């Protein structure tokens, strides 16, 4: 196994290195995880830059493994994409997020990440519609996040899927904006209502004038295209101020709130929470 300094992931590295047989073991682990309800969804608040109120929550999946503890999606999503289990996991996350959204104030949207594999599934949009109908969540309260790299995989299919989602009343956000290769053509051709500026730009906002210029230019461009913007990965007060001044209407990051279990979420504005 590779030594990556992250002990509990050695299992996955080992499984990968050993080839087909262990890949099958991993697939059965993921399948079991889905059957045994080892996945859960946590929610990170996304706040209005102007008012500080919670405007949305991003659903982020976690795998509570019986022996390995909590496994990050960055570890298992790529594997689930390779063996196709992401479709089942993604359906489960979507349903859970829609149900949980019903327990949040109606002014709060829920935002769910999509994999490229999910959108290339023929029946994807139909299942989104069915999930909304089954749970009773208004389509306007659901936002789906997709990365530009997932879109350029198959642009024609992405265009069809995004148009159908928009027809349903579901909005689409372009995630990790600015780090892929084909960001600008995505903005021209696809019905996208929001861009989420990648955390890497925010990381360097206070220290790198170029990162700051690019960040401001992206926010300005989005606005002139009639799109909303979220700045993700806000960790400091300085970053929060710069992002808000650049006109990002939504802010997300550890400074504003960490991903939490639904029952631990607070929808009070900071000002209200203070008294
Ligand atoms: P993402 O969509 O870019 O999600 C944001 C990630 O940044 C989350 O990591 C979140 O916990 C983290 N984050 C938020 N604020 C901050 C901050 O201020 N500083 C730092 N350093 N990090 C912050 P997480 O939950 O580990 O998710 C990692 C990635 O896994 C996500 O990146 C997304 O691409 C993917 N993912 C998560 N849940 C799902 C899912 O249900 N389906 C799919 N397809 N992918 C998912
Ligand atoms: Ca996301
Ligand atoms: Ca992101
Ligand atoms: Ca990311």
PDB file of C-alpha atoms and ligand atoms in Angstrom:
ATOM      1  CA  UNK A   1       0.000   0.000   0.000  1.00  0.00           C
ATOM      2  CA  UNK A   2       1.037   3.585  -0.592  1.00  0.00           C
ATOM      3  CA  UNK A   3       2.187   5.496   2.455  1.00  0.00           C
ATOM      4  CA  UNK A   4       0.234   8.694   2.426  1.00  0.00           C
ATOM      5  CA  UNK A   5       0.506   9.492   6.117  1.00  0.00           C
ATOM      6  CA  UNK A   6      -3.243   9.101   6.573  1.00  0.00           C
ATOM      7  CA  UNK A   7      -3.402   5.771   8.336  1.00  0.00           C
ATOM      8  CA  UNK A   8      -7.064   4.924   8.017  1.00  0.00           C
ATOM      9  CA  UNK A   9      -7.045   5.314   4.263  1.00  0.00           C
ATOM     10  CA  UNK A  10      -4.323   2.693   3.829  1.00  0.00           C
ATOM     11  CA  UNK A  11      -7.178   0.204   3.494  1.00  0.00           C
ATOM     12  CA  UNK A  12      -8.377   1.875   0.337  1.00  0.00           C
ATOM     13  CA  UNK A  13      -4.905   2.326  -1.109  1.00  0.00           C
ATOM     14  CA  UNK A  14      -4.182  -1.324  -0.431  1.00  0.00           C
ATOM     15  CA  UNK A  15      -7.452  -2.351  -2.023  1.00  0.00           C
ATOM     16  CA  UNK A  16      -6.634  -0.314  -5.099  1.00  0.00           C
ATOM     17  CA  UNK A  17      -3.054  -1.539  -5.401  1.00  0.00           C
ATOM     18  CA  UNK A  18      -4.071  -5.182  -5.167  1.00  0.00           C
ATOM     19  CA  UNK A  19      -6.271  -4.844  -8.256  1.00  0.00           C
ATOM     20  CA  UNK A  20      -9.525  -6.493  -9.278  1.00  0.00           C
ATOM     21  CA  UNK A  21     -10.073  -8.752  -6.300  1.00  0.00           C
ATOM     22  CA  UNK A  22      -9.801  -6.009  -3.698  1.00  0.00           C
ATOM     23  CA  UNK A  23     -11.606  -3.536  -5.894  1.00  0.00           C
ATOM     24  CA  UNK A  24     -14.455  -6.018  -5.662  1.00  0.00           C
ATOM     25  CA  UNK A  25     -14.087  -6.097  -1.889  1.00  0.00           C
ATOM     26  CA  UNK A  26     -14.260  -2.324  -1.806  1.00  0.00           C
ATOM     27  CA  UNK A  27     -17.313  -2.361  -4.012  1.00  0.00           C
ATOM     28  CA  UNK A  28     -19.008  -4.762  -1.623  1.00  0.00           C
ATOM     29  CA  UNK A  29     -17.970  -2.540   1.320  1.00  0.00           C
ATOM     30  CA  UNK A  30     -19.649   0.438  -0.360  1.00  0.00           C
ATOM     31  CA  UNK A  31     -22.694  -1.628  -1.210  1.00  0.00           C
ATOM     32  CA  UNK A  32     -22.909  -2.874   2.357  1.00  0.00           C
ATOM     33  CA  UNK A  33     -22.507   0.707   3.609  1.00  0.00           C
ATOM     34  CA  UNK A  34     -25.538   1.721   1.562  1.00  0.00           C
ATOM     35  CA  UNK A  35     -27.621  -1.251   2.792  1.00  0.00           C
ATOM     36  CA  UNK A  36     -26.533  -0.849   6.421  1.00  0.00           C
ATOM     37  CA  UNK A  37     -27.168   2.897   6.380  1.00  0.00           C
ATOM     38  CA  UNK A  38     -23.579   3.824   7.172  1.00  0.00           C
ATOM     39  CA  UNK A  39     -23.822   7.021   5.139  1.00  0.00           C
ATOM     40  CA  UNK A  40     -25.110  10.211   6.625  1.00  0.00           C
ATOM     41  CA  UNK A  41     -25.499  13.750   5.414  1.00  0.00           C
ATOM     42  CA  UNK A  42     -24.153  16.810   7.199  1.00  0.00           C
ATOM     43  CA  UNK A  43     -25.073  20.372   6.288  1.00  0.00           C
ATOM     44  CA  UNK A  44     -22.902  23.443   6.003  1.00  0.00           C
ATOM     45  CA  UNK A  45     -24.655  26.803   6.274  1.00  0.00           C
ATOM     46  CA  UNK A  46     -24.330  29.268   3.395  1.00  0.00           C
ATOM     47  CA  UNK A  47     -25.073  32.800   4.527  1.00  0.00           C
ATOM     48  CA  UNK A  48     -26.178  35.976   2.843  1.00  0.00           C
ATOM     49  CA  UNK A  49     -23.228  38.348   2.490  1.00  0.00           C
ATOM     50  CA  UNK A  50     -25.480  41.311   3.204  1.00  0.00           C
ATOM     51  CA  UNK A  51     -27.604  40.127   6.142  1.00  0.00           C
ATOM     52  CA  UNK A  52     -25.654  37.211   7.601  1.00  0.00           C
ATOM     53  CA  UNK A  53     -28.806  35.099   7.514  1.00  0.00           C
ATOM     54  CA  UNK A  54     -28.626  31.453   6.501  1.00  0.00           C
ATOM     55  CA  UNK A  55     -29.756  31.327   2.868  1.00  0.00           C
ATOM     56  CA  UNK A  56     -28.924  27.716   2.062  1.00  0.00           C
ATOM     57  CA  UNK A  57     -27.262  24.575   3.369  1.00  0.00           C
ATOM     58  CA  UNK A  58     -24.901  22.396   1.369  1.00  0.00           C
ATOM     59  CA  UNK A  59     -25.444  18.674   1.858  1.00  0.00           C
ATOM     60  CA  UNK A  60     -22.137  16.831   2.307  1.00  0.00           C
ATOM     61  CA  UNK A  61     -22.051  13.055   2.575  1.00  0.00           C
ATOM     62  CA  UNK A  62     -20.072  11.153   5.234  1.00  0.00           C
ATOM     63  CA  UNK A  63     -19.336   7.464   5.548  1.00  0.00           C
ATOM     64  CA  UNK A  64     -19.391   6.215   9.119  1.00  0.00           C
ATOM     65  CA  UNK A  65     -17.351   3.040   8.691  1.00  0.00           C
ATOM     66  CA  UNK A  66     -17.693   0.540  11.584  1.00  0.00           C
ATOM     67  CA  UNK A  67     -13.917   0.019  11.886  1.00  0.00           C
ATOM     68  CA  UNK A  68     -12.320   2.990  10.136  1.00  0.00           C
ATOM     69  CA  UNK A  69     -14.475   5.778  11.556  1.00  0.00           C
ATOM     70  CA  UNK A  70     -15.640   8.707   9.470  1.00  0.00           C
ATOM     71  CA  UNK A  71     -14.395   8.549   5.878  1.00  0.00           C
ATOM     72  CA  UNK A  72     -14.353  11.730   3.786  1.00  0.00           C
ATOM     73  CA  UNK A  73     -16.219  11.889   0.474  1.00  0.00           C
ATOM     74  CA  UNK A  74     -12.960  12.928  -1.187  1.00  0.00           C
ATOM     75  CA  UNK A  75     -11.786   9.375  -0.429  1.00  0.00           C
ATOM     76  CA  UNK A  76     -14.753   7.271  -1.467  1.00  0.00           C
ATOM     77  CA  UNK A  77     -16.618   9.292  -4.108  1.00  0.00           C
ATOM     78  CA  UNK A  78     -13.921   8.741  -6.777  1.00  0.00           C
ATOM     79  CA  UNK A  79     -14.072   4.990  -6.089  1.00  0.00           C
ATOM     80  CA  UNK A  80     -17.871   4.977  -6.112  1.00  0.00           C
ATOM     81  CA  UNK A  81     -17.719   6.783  -9.455  1.00  0.00           C
ATOM     82  CA  UNK A  82     -15.508   4.081 -10.895  1.00  0.00           C
ATOM     83  CA  UNK A  83     -17.780   1.200  -9.895  1.00  0.00           C
ATOM     84  CA  UNK A  84     -21.030   3.047 -10.523  1.00  0.00           C
ATOM     85  CA  UNK A  85     -22.248   2.901  -6.906  1.00  0.00           C
ATOM     86  CA  UNK A  86     -22.298   6.706  -6.884  1.00  0.00           C
ATOM     87  CA  UNK A  87     -25.698   6.509  -8.583  1.00  0.00           C
ATOM     88  CA  UNK A  88     -27.236   4.703  -5.594  1.00  0.00           C
ATOM     89  CA  UNK A  89     -25.326   6.802  -3.068  1.00  0.00           C
ATOM     90  CA  UNK A  90     -26.287  10.010  -4.893  1.00  0.00           C
ATOM     91  CA  UNK A  91     -29.970   9.033  -4.977  1.00  0.00           C
ATOM     92  CA  UNK A  92     -29.853   8.352  -1.253  1.00  0.00           C
ATOM     93  CA  UNK A  93     -28.151  11.704  -0.495  1.00  0.00           C
ATOM     94  CA  UNK A  94     -30.689  13.579  -2.637  1.00  0.00           C
ATOM     95  CA  UNK A  95     -33.657  11.959  -0.905  1.00  0.00           C
ATOM     96  CA  UNK A  96     -32.182  12.545   2.550  1.00  0.00           C
ATOM     97  CA  UNK A  97     -31.396  16.185   1.722  1.00  0.00           C
ATOM     98  CA  UNK A  98     -34.941  16.806   0.443  1.00  0.00           C
ATOM     99  CA  UNK A  99     -36.432  15.270   3.592  1.00  0.00           C
ATOM    100  CA  UNK A 100     -34.090  17.249   5.855  1.00  0.00           C
ATOM    101  CA  UNK A 101     -34.850  20.481   3.973  1.00  0.00           C
ATOM    102  CA  UNK A 102     -38.475  20.107   5.069  1.00  0.00           C
ATOM    103  CA  UNK A 103     -37.233  20.550   8.643  1.00  0.00           C
ATOM    104  CA  UNK A 104     -35.466  23.827   7.793  1.00  0.00           C
ATOM    105  CA  UNK A 105     -37.080  27.272   7.437  1.00  0.00           C
ATOM    106  CA  UNK A 106     -38.729  27.621   4.009  1.00  0.00           C
ATOM    107  CA  UNK A 107     -36.400  30.530   3.186  1.00  0.00           C
ATOM    108  CA  UNK A 108     -33.465  28.099   3.254  1.00  0.00           C
ATOM    109  CA  UNK A 109     -32.477  26.160   0.134  1.00  0.00           C
ATOM    110  CA  UNK A 110     -30.690  22.854   0.172  1.00  0.00           C
ATOM    111  CA  UNK A 111     -27.789  22.344  -2.169  1.00  0.00           C
ATOM    112  CA  UNK A 112     -26.718  18.862  -3.287  1.00  0.00           C
ATOM    113  CA  UNK A 113     -23.523  17.866  -5.111  1.00  0.00           C
ATOM    114  CA  UNK A 114     -23.751  15.855  -8.312  1.00  0.00           C
ATOM    115  CA  UNK A 115     -21.194  13.546  -9.833  1.00  0.00           C
ATOM    116  CA  UNK A 116     -20.564  13.391 -13.579  1.00  0.00           C
ATOM    117  CA  UNK A 117     -21.657   9.761 -13.416  1.00  0.00           C
ATOM    118  CA  UNK A 118     -25.073  10.717 -12.049  1.00  0.00           C
ATOM    119  CA  UNK A 119     -25.836  13.188 -14.811  1.00  0.00           C
ATOM    120  CA  UNK A 120     -24.818  10.734 -17.495  1.00  0.00           C
ATOM    121  CA  UNK A 121     -27.471   8.308 -16.176  1.00  0.00           C
ATOM    122  CA  UNK A 122     -30.441   8.360 -18.561  1.00  0.00           C
ATOM    123  CA  UNK A 123     -33.073   8.481 -15.849  1.00  0.00           C
ATOM    124  CA  UNK A 124     -31.416  11.038 -13.623  1.00  0.00           C
ATOM    125  CA  UNK A 125     -33.807  13.962 -14.132  1.00  0.00           C
ATOM    126  CA  UNK A 126     -36.835  11.705 -13.832  1.00  0.00           C
ATOM    127  CA  UNK A 127     -35.559  10.455 -10.465  1.00  0.00           C
ATOM    128  CA  UNK A 128     -34.996  14.029  -9.260  1.00  0.00           C
ATOM    129  CA  UNK A 129     -38.611  14.820 -10.192  1.00  0.00           C
ATOM    130  CA  UNK A 130     -39.828  11.676  -8.424  1.00  0.00           C
ATOM    131  CA  UNK A 131     -37.807  12.462  -5.312  1.00  0.00           C
ATOM    132  CA  UNK A 132     -39.283  15.972  -5.146  1.00  0.00           C
ATOM    133  CA  UNK A 133     -42.793  14.583  -5.598  1.00  0.00           C
ATOM    134  CA  UNK A 134     -42.296  11.820  -3.029  1.00  0.00           C
ATOM    135  CA  UNK A 135     -40.824  14.101  -0.361  1.00  0.00           C
ATOM    136  CA  UNK A 136     -43.024  17.103  -1.132  1.00  0.00           C
ATOM    137  CA  UNK A 137     -40.114  19.541  -1.297  1.00  0.00           C
ATOM    138  CA  UNK A 138     -40.765  22.545  -3.567  1.00  0.00           C
ATOM    139  CA  UNK A 139     -38.344  22.369  -6.527  1.00  0.00           C
ATOM    140  CA  UNK A 140     -37.372  26.007  -5.905  1.00  0.00           C
ATOM    141  CA  UNK A 141     -35.792  24.947  -2.620  1.00  0.00           C
ATOM    142  CA  UNK A 142     -33.397  22.533  -4.301  1.00  0.00           C
ATOM    143  CA  UNK A 143     -30.125  23.557  -5.885  1.00  0.00           C
ATOM    144  CA  UNK A 144     -27.789  21.083  -7.573  1.00  0.00           C
ATOM    145  CA  UNK A 145     -24.038  21.683  -7.721  1.00  0.00           C
ATOM    146  CA  UNK A 146     -21.991  20.458 -10.611  1.00  0.00           C
ATOM    147  CA  UNK A 147     -18.353  21.059 -11.510  1.00  0.00           C
ATOM    148  CA  UNK A 148     -17.250  22.346 -14.874  1.00  0.00           C
ATOM    149  CA  UNK A 149     -15.057  19.276 -15.359  1.00  0.00           C
ATOM    150  CA  UNK A 150     -18.146  17.090 -15.003  1.00  0.00           C
ATOM    151  CA  UNK A 151     -19.860  19.205 -17.656  1.00  0.00           C
ATOM    152  CA  UNK A 152     -17.095  19.099 -20.250  1.00  0.00           C
ATOM    153  CA  UNK A 153     -17.086  15.284 -19.999  1.00  0.00           C
ATOM    154  CA  UNK A 154     -20.193  15.338 -22.158  1.00  0.00           C
ATOM    155  CA  UNK A 155     -21.377  18.847 -22.901  1.00  0.00           C
ATOM    156  CA  UNK A 156     -24.336  17.905 -25.036  1.00  0.00           C
ATOM    157  CA  UNK A 157     -25.732  15.628 -22.340  1.00  0.00           C
ATOM    158  CA  UNK A 158     -25.036  18.262 -19.664  1.00  0.00           C
ATOM    159  CA  UNK A 159     -26.953  20.864 -21.639  1.00  0.00           C
ATOM    160  CA  UNK A 160     -29.985  18.577 -21.887  1.00  0.00           C
ATOM    161  CA  UNK A 161     -29.876  17.630 -18.193  1.00  0.00           C
ATOM    162  CA  UNK A 162     -29.446  21.222 -16.996  1.00  0.00           C
ATOM    163  CA  UNK A 163     -32.287  22.444 -19.213  1.00  0.00           C
ATOM    164  CA  UNK A 164     -34.589  19.721 -17.911  1.00  0.00           C
ATOM    165  CA  UNK A 165     -33.684  20.504 -14.305  1.00  0.00           C
ATOM    166  CA  UNK A 166     -34.361  24.196 -14.915  1.00  0.00           C
ATOM    167  CA  UNK A 167     -37.756  23.266 -16.357  1.00  0.00           C
ATOM    168  CA  UNK A 168     -38.505  21.382 -13.152  1.00  0.00           C
ATOM    169  CA  UNK A 169     -37.760  24.574 -11.198  1.00  0.00           C
ATOM    170  CA  UNK A 170     -34.501  23.255  -9.755  1.00  0.00           C
ATOM    171  CA  UNK A 171     -31.525  25.638  -9.980  1.00  0.00           C
ATOM    172  CA  UNK A 172     -27.983  24.690 -10.895  1.00  0.00           C
ATOM    173  CA  UNK A 173     -24.744  26.045  -9.439  1.00  0.00           C
ATOM    174  CA  UNK A 174     -21.344  25.683 -11.082  1.00  0.00           C
ATOM    175  CA  UNK A 175     -19.056  24.342  -8.348  1.00  0.00           C
ATOM    176  CA  UNK A 176     -15.295  24.878  -7.924  1.00  0.00           C
ATOM    177  CA  UNK A 177     -15.434  27.665 -10.490  1.00  0.00           C
ATOM    178  CA  UNK A 178     -12.136  28.914 -11.876  1.00  0.00           C
ATOM    179  CA  UNK A 179     -10.039  25.771 -11.578  1.00  0.00           C
ATOM    180  CA  UNK A 180     -11.339  23.758 -14.542  1.00  0.00           C
ATOM    181  CA  UNK A 181     -10.419  24.252 -18.185  1.00  0.00           C
ATOM    182  CA  UNK A 182     -13.611  25.290 -19.837  1.00  0.00           C
ATOM    183  CA  UNK A 183     -15.354  27.581 -17.384  1.00  0.00           C
ATOM    184  CA  UNK A 184     -16.259  30.365 -19.779  1.00  0.00           C
ATOM    185  CA  UNK A 185     -17.927  28.251 -22.441  1.00  0.00           C
ATOM    186  CA  UNK A 186     -19.990  26.630 -19.660  1.00  0.00           C
ATOM    187  CA  UNK A 187     -21.283  30.055 -18.659  1.00  0.00           C
ATOM    188  CA  UNK A 188     -22.229  30.942 -22.204  1.00  0.00           C
ATOM    189  CA  UNK A 189     -24.115  27.818 -23.092  1.00  0.00           C
ATOM    190  CA  UNK A 190     -25.649  26.349 -19.968  1.00  0.00           C
ATOM    191  CA  UNK A 191     -28.559  27.456 -17.773  1.00  0.00           C
ATOM    192  CA  UNK A 192     -26.556  28.129 -14.615  1.00  0.00           C
ATOM    193  CA  UNK A 193     -27.892  30.482 -11.962  1.00  0.00           C
ATOM    194  CA  UNK A 194     -24.938  30.581  -9.583  1.00  0.00           C
ATOM    195  CA  UNK A 195     -21.196  30.144  -9.600  1.00  0.00           C
ATOM    196  CA  UNK A 196     -19.289  28.979  -6.566  1.00  0.00           C
ATOM    197  CA  UNK A 197     -15.826  30.509  -6.730  1.00  0.00           C
ATOM    198  CA  UNK A 198     -13.271  27.880  -5.792  1.00  0.00           C
ATOM    199  CA  UNK A 199     -11.730  27.962  -2.356  1.00  0.00           C
ATOM    200  CA  UNK A 200      -8.210  28.257  -3.799  1.00  0.00           C
ATOM    201  CA  UNK A 201      -8.903  31.876  -4.776  1.00  0.00           C
ATOM    202  CA  UNK A 202     -10.248  32.699  -1.326  1.00  0.00           C
ATOM    203  CA  UNK A 203      -7.234  31.089   0.369  1.00  0.00           C
ATOM    204  CA  UNK A 204      -4.921  33.667  -1.202  1.00  0.00           C
ATOM    205  CA  UNK A 205      -7.278  36.635  -1.139  1.00  0.00           C
ATOM    206  CA  UNK A 206      -5.572  38.584   1.627  1.00  0.00           C
ATOM    207  CA  UNK A 207      -2.001  37.850   0.543  1.00  0.00           C
ATOM    208  CA  UNK A 208      -1.928  37.617  -3.264  1.00  0.00           C
ATOM    209  CA  UNK A 209      -3.033  40.688  -5.259  1.00  0.00           C
ATOM    210  CA  UNK A 210      -3.405  38.590  -8.422  1.00  0.00           C
ATOM    211  CA  UNK A 211      -5.703  36.066  -6.742  1.00  0.00           C
ATOM    212  CA  UNK A 212      -7.703  39.028  -5.510  1.00  0.00           C
ATOM    213  CA  UNK A 213      -7.966  40.606  -8.967  1.00  0.00           C
ATOM    214  CA  UNK A 214      -9.096  37.340 -10.516  1.00  0.00           C
ATOM    215  CA  UNK A 215     -11.601  36.819  -7.727  1.00  0.00           C
ATOM    216  CA  UNK A 216     -13.108  40.298  -8.147  1.00  0.00           C
ATOM    217  CA  UNK A 217     -13.205  39.846 -11.940  1.00  0.00           C
ATOM    218  CA  UNK A 218     -15.057  36.513 -11.597  1.00  0.00           C
ATOM    219  CA  UNK A 219     -17.609  38.032  -9.233  1.00  0.00           C
ATOM    220  CA  UNK A 220     -18.107  41.029 -11.542  1.00  0.00           C
ATOM    221  CA  UNK A 221     -18.462  38.839 -14.614  1.00  0.00           C
ATOM    222  CA  UNK A 222     -21.000  36.588 -12.908  1.00  0.00           C
ATOM    223  CA  UNK A 223     -23.067  39.603 -11.916  1.00  0.00           C
ATOM    224  CA  UNK A 224     -23.052  41.068 -15.412  1.00  0.00           C
ATOM    225  CA  UNK A 225     -24.216  37.675 -16.734  1.00  0.00           C
ATOM    226  CA  UNK A 226     -27.111  37.793 -14.286  1.00  0.00           C
ATOM    227  CA  UNK A 227     -25.711  35.021 -12.124  1.00  0.00           C
ATOM    228  CA  UNK A 228     -25.341  34.857  -8.359  1.00  0.00           C
ATOM    229  CA  UNK A 229     -22.047  34.068  -6.665  1.00  0.00           C
ATOM    230  CA  UNK A 230     -20.969  32.100  -3.626  1.00  0.00           C
ATOM    231  CA  UNK A 231     -17.483  32.467  -2.166  1.00  0.00           C
ATOM    232  CA  UNK A 232     -16.536  29.124  -0.601  1.00  0.00           C
ATOM    233  CA  UNK A 233     -13.895  28.399   1.999  1.00  0.00           C
ATOM    234  CA  UNK A 234     -14.167  31.668   3.941  1.00  0.00           C
ATOM    235  CA  UNK A 235     -12.054  31.142   7.063  1.00  0.00           C
ATOM    236  CA  UNK A 236     -11.103  34.657   8.159  1.00  0.00           C
ATOM    237  CA  UNK A 237     -12.903  37.921   8.794  1.00  0.00           C
ATOM    238  CA  UNK A 238     -10.634  39.591   6.227  1.00  0.00           C
ATOM    239  CA  UNK A 239     -11.702  37.102   3.543  1.00  0.00           C
ATOM    240  CA  UNK A 240     -15.342  37.600   4.490  1.00  0.00           C
ATOM    241  CA  UNK A 241     -15.067  41.382   4.057  1.00  0.00           C
ATOM    242  CA  UNK A 242     -13.241  41.166   0.714  1.00  0.00           C
ATOM    243  CA  UNK A 243     -15.749  38.642  -0.671  1.00  0.00           C
ATOM    244  CA  UNK A 244     -18.738  40.677   0.487  1.00  0.00           C
ATOM    245  CA  UNK A 245     -17.243  43.874  -0.984  1.00  0.00           C
ATOM    246  CA  UNK A 246     -16.620  42.077  -4.288  1.00  0.00           C
ATOM    247  CA  UNK A 247     -20.377  41.515  -4.379  1.00  0.00           C
ATOM    248  CA  UNK A 248     -20.629  37.790  -3.605  1.00  0.00           C
ATOM    249  CA  UNK A 249     -24.187  37.434  -2.382  1.00  0.00           C
ATOM    250  CA  UNK A 250     -23.502  34.162  -0.530  1.00  0.00           C
ATOM    251  CA  UNK A 251     -20.606  33.218   1.713  1.00  0.00           C
ATOM    252  CA  UNK A 252     -19.623  29.752   2.883  1.00  0.00           C
ATOM    253  CA  UNK A 253     -16.765  28.544   5.046  1.00  0.00           C
ATOM    254  CA  UNK A 254     -15.636  27.594   8.515  1.00  0.00           C
ATOM    255  CA  UNK A 255     -15.881  31.242   9.653  1.00  0.00           C
ATOM    256  CA  UNK A 256     -19.630  31.165   8.969  1.00  0.00           C
ATOM    257  CA  UNK A 257     -20.245  27.578  10.034  1.00  0.00           C
ATOM    258  CA  UNK A 258     -18.908  24.044   9.811  1.00  0.00           C
ATOM    259  CA  UNK A 259     -20.802  21.119   8.311  1.00  0.00           C
ATOM    260  CA  UNK A 260     -23.133  19.770  11.030  1.00  0.00           C
ATOM    261  CA  UNK A 261     -25.821  17.208  11.700  1.00  0.00           C
ATOM    262  CA  UNK A 262     -29.273  18.562  10.892  1.00  0.00           C
ATOM    263  CA  UNK A 263     -30.234  18.670  14.573  1.00  0.00           C
ATOM    264  CA  UNK A 264     -27.213  20.829  15.446  1.00  0.00           C
ATOM    265  CA  UNK A 265     -27.881  23.495  12.805  1.00  0.00           C
ATOM    266  CA  UNK A 266     -28.848  26.970  13.902  1.00  0.00           C
ATOM    267  CA  UNK A 267     -30.823  29.280  11.659  1.00  0.00           C
ATOM    268  CA  UNK A 268     -30.564  32.322  13.904  1.00  0.00           C
ATOM    269  CA  UNK A 269     -28.652  35.242  12.473  1.00  0.00           C
ATOM    270  CA  UNK A 270     -25.419  35.962  14.385  1.00  0.00           C
ATOM    271  CA  UNK A 271     -26.942  39.169  15.748  1.00  0.00           C
ATOM    272  CA  UNK A 272     -29.964  37.313  17.126  1.00  0.00           C
ATOM    273  CA  UNK A 273     -27.845  34.472  18.438  1.00  0.00           C
ATOM    274  CA  UNK A 274     -25.738  36.939  20.420  1.00  0.00           C
ATOM    275  CA  UNK A 275     -28.497  37.970  22.819  1.00  0.00           C
TER     276      UNK A 275
HETATM  277  P1  LIG B   1     -17.087  20.676  -2.429  1.00  0.00           P
HETATM  278  O1  LIG B   1     -18.379  20.442  -3.128  1.00  0.00           O
HETATM  279  O2  LIG B   1     -16.196  21.733  -2.973  1.00  0.00           O
HETATM  280  O3  LIG B   1     -17.500  20.946  -0.908  1.00  0.00           O
HETATM  281  C1  LIG B   1     -16.839  21.836  -0.066  1.00  0.00           C
HETATM  282  C2  LIG B   1     -15.819  21.140   0.790  1.00  0.00           C
HETATM  283  O4  LIG B   1     -15.035  22.127   1.451  1.00  0.00           O
HETATM  284  C3  LIG B   1     -16.429  20.277   1.904  1.00  0.00           C
HETATM  285  O5  LIG B   1     -15.544  19.192   2.154  1.00  0.00           O
HETATM  286  C4  LIG B   1     -16.420  21.251   3.080  1.00  0.00           C
HETATM  287  O6  LIG B   1     -16.458  20.604   4.338  1.00  0.00           O
HETATM  288  C5  LIG B   1     -15.126  21.952   2.852  1.00  0.00           C
HETATM  289  N1  LIG B   1     -15.101  23.289   3.442  1.00  0.00           N
HETATM  290  C6  LIG B   1     -16.130  24.117   3.674  1.00  0.00           C
HETATM  291  N2  LIG B   1     -15.723  25.284   4.211  1.00  0.00           N
HETATM  292  C7  LIG B   1     -14.375  25.202   4.319  1.00  0.00           C
HETATM  293  C8  LIG B   1     -13.366  26.098   4.804  1.00  0.00           C
HETATM  294  O7  LIG B   1     -13.626  27.224   5.269  1.00  0.00           O
HETATM  295  N3  LIG B   1     -12.080  25.665   4.743  1.00  0.00           N
HETATM  296  C9  LIG B   1     -11.748  24.435   4.265  1.00  0.00           C
HETATM  297  N4  LIG B   1     -10.455  24.094   4.254  1.00  0.00           N
HETATM  298  N5  LIG B   1     -12.682  23.567   3.791  1.00  0.00           N
HETATM  299  C10 LIG B   1     -13.978  23.940   3.818  1.00  0.00           C
HETATM  300  P2  LIG B   1     -16.061  17.689   2.221  1.00  0.00           P
HETATM  301  O8  LIG B   1     -17.360  17.629   2.954  1.00  0.00           O
HETATM  302  O9  LIG B   1     -14.932  16.862   2.706  1.00  0.00           O
HETATM  303  O10 LIG B   1     -16.361  17.341   0.713  1.00  0.00           O
HETATM  304  C11 LIG B   1     -15.319  17.225  -0.224  1.00  0.00           C
HETATM  305  C12 LIG B   1     -15.862  17.073  -1.616  1.00  0.00           C
HETATM  306  O11 LIG B   1     -16.545  15.815  -1.758  1.00  0.00           O
HETATM  307  C13 LIG B   1     -16.893  18.122  -1.984  1.00  0.00           C
HETATM  308  O12 LIG B   1     -16.236  19.302  -2.368  1.00  0.00           O
HETATM  309  C14 LIG B   1     -17.615  17.430  -3.114  1.00  0.00           C
HETATM  310  O13 LIG B   1     -16.909  17.571  -4.322  1.00  0.00           O
HETATM  311  C15 LIG B   1     -17.581  15.980  -2.694  1.00  0.00           C
HETATM  312  N6  LIG B   1     -18.870  15.610  -2.085  1.00  0.00           N
HETATM  313  C16 LIG B   1     -19.324  15.790  -0.824  1.00  0.00           C
HETATM  314  N7  LIG B   1     -20.569  15.292  -0.660  1.00  0.00           N
HETATM  315  C17 LIG B   1     -20.929  14.790  -1.879  1.00  0.00           C
HETATM  316  C18 LIG B   1     -22.114  14.139  -2.391  1.00  0.00           C
HETATM  317  O14 LIG B   1     -23.112  13.927  -1.684  1.00  0.00           O
HETATM  318  N8  LIG B   1     -22.090  13.775  -3.707  1.00  0.00           N
HETATM  319  C19 LIG B   1     -21.009  14.004  -4.509  1.00  0.00           C
HETATM  320  N9  LIG B   1     -21.060  13.610  -5.783  1.00  0.00           N
HETATM  321  N10 LIG B   1     -19.896  14.611  -4.075  1.00  0.00           N
HETATM  322  C20 LIG B   1     -19.854  15.000  -2.774  1.00  0.00           C
HETATM  323 CA1  LIG B   2     -20.095  21.642  -3.655  1.00  0.00          CA
HETATM  324 CA1  LIG B   3     -16.823  23.579  -4.131  1.00  0.00          CA
HETATM  325 CA1  LIG B   4     -13.869  21.391  -4.080  1.00  0.00          CA
END
